[in-house]
Tab-separated table of C-alpha atoms in Angstrom:
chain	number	residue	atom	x	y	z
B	295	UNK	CA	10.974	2.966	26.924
B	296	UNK	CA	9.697	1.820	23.486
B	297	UNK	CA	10.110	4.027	20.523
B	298	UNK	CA	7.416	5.843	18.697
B	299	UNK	CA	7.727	2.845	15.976
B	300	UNK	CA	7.330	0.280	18.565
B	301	UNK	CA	4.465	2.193	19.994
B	302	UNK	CA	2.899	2.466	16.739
B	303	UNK	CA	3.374	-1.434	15.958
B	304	UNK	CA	1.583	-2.592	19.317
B	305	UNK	CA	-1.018	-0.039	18.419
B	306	UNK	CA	-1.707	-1.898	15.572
B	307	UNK	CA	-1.023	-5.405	17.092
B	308	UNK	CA	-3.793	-4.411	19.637
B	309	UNK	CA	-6.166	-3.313	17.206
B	310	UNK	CA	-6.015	-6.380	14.987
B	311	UNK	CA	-6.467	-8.667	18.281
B	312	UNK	CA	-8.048	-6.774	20.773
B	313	UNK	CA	-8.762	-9.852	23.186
B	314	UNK	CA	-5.227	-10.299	23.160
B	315	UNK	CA	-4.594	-6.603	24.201
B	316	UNK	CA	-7.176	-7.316	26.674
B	317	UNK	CA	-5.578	-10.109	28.639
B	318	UNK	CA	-2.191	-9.073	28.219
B	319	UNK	CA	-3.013	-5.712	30.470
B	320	UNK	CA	-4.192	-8.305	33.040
B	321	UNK	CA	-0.747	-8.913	34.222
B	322	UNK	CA	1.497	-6.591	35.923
B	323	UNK	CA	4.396	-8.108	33.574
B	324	UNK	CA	5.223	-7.687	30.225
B	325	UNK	CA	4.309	-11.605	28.041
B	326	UNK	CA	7.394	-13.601	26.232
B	327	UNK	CA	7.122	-13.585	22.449
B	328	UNK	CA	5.551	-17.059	22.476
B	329	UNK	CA	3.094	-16.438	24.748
B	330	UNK	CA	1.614	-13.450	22.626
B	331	UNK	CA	1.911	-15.649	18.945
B	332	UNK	CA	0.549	-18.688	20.800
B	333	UNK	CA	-2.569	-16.210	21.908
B	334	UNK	CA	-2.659	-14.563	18.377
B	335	UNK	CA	-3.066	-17.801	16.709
B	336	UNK	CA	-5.855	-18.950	18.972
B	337	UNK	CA	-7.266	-15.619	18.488
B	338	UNK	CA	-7.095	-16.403	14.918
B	339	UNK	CA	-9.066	-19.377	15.365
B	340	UNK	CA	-5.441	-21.419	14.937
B	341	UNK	CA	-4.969	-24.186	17.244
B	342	UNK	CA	-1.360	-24.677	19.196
B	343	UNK	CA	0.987	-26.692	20.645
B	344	UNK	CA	3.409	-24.945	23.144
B	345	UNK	CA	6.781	-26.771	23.804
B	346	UNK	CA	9.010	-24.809	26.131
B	347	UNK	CA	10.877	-25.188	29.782
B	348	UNK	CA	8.554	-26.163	33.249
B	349	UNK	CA	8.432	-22.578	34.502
B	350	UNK	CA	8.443	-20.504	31.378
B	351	UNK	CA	4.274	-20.027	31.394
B	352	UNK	CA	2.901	-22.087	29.020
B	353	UNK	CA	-0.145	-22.191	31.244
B	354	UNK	CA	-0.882	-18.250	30.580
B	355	UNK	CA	-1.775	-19.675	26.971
B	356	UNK	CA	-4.137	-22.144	28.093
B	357	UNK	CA	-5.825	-19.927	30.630
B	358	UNK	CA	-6.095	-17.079	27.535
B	359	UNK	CA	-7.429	-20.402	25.141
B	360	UNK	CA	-9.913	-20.772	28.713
């Protein structure tokens, strides 16, 4: 359960990248930190480089980049 401060920050994160919000509610699972700044900087118009373990979905970036 997320406070009403944490509420009211995604609120905002949503509306200042909605296509982020958007694919994030595609997945039954909640995305790592990295995943939603690497999206938020392609959303941005930001290219990125994502460096992290085999297994730790640094394809869910590329398919949101897709």
């Amino acid at each position: 359960m997320s406070t009403p401060a944490e509420q009211y920050a995604r609120f905002r994160a949503d509306r200042a990248h909605p296509h982020v919000a958007a694919f994030r509610d595609l997945y039954a699972f909640g995305l790592d930190d990295f995943q939603v700044r690497a999206c938020v900087a392609l959303e941005d118009g930001h290219g990125v480089l994502v460096a992290a373990p085999t297994g730790s979905g640094k394809t869910l970036v590329g398919e949101f980049a897709v």
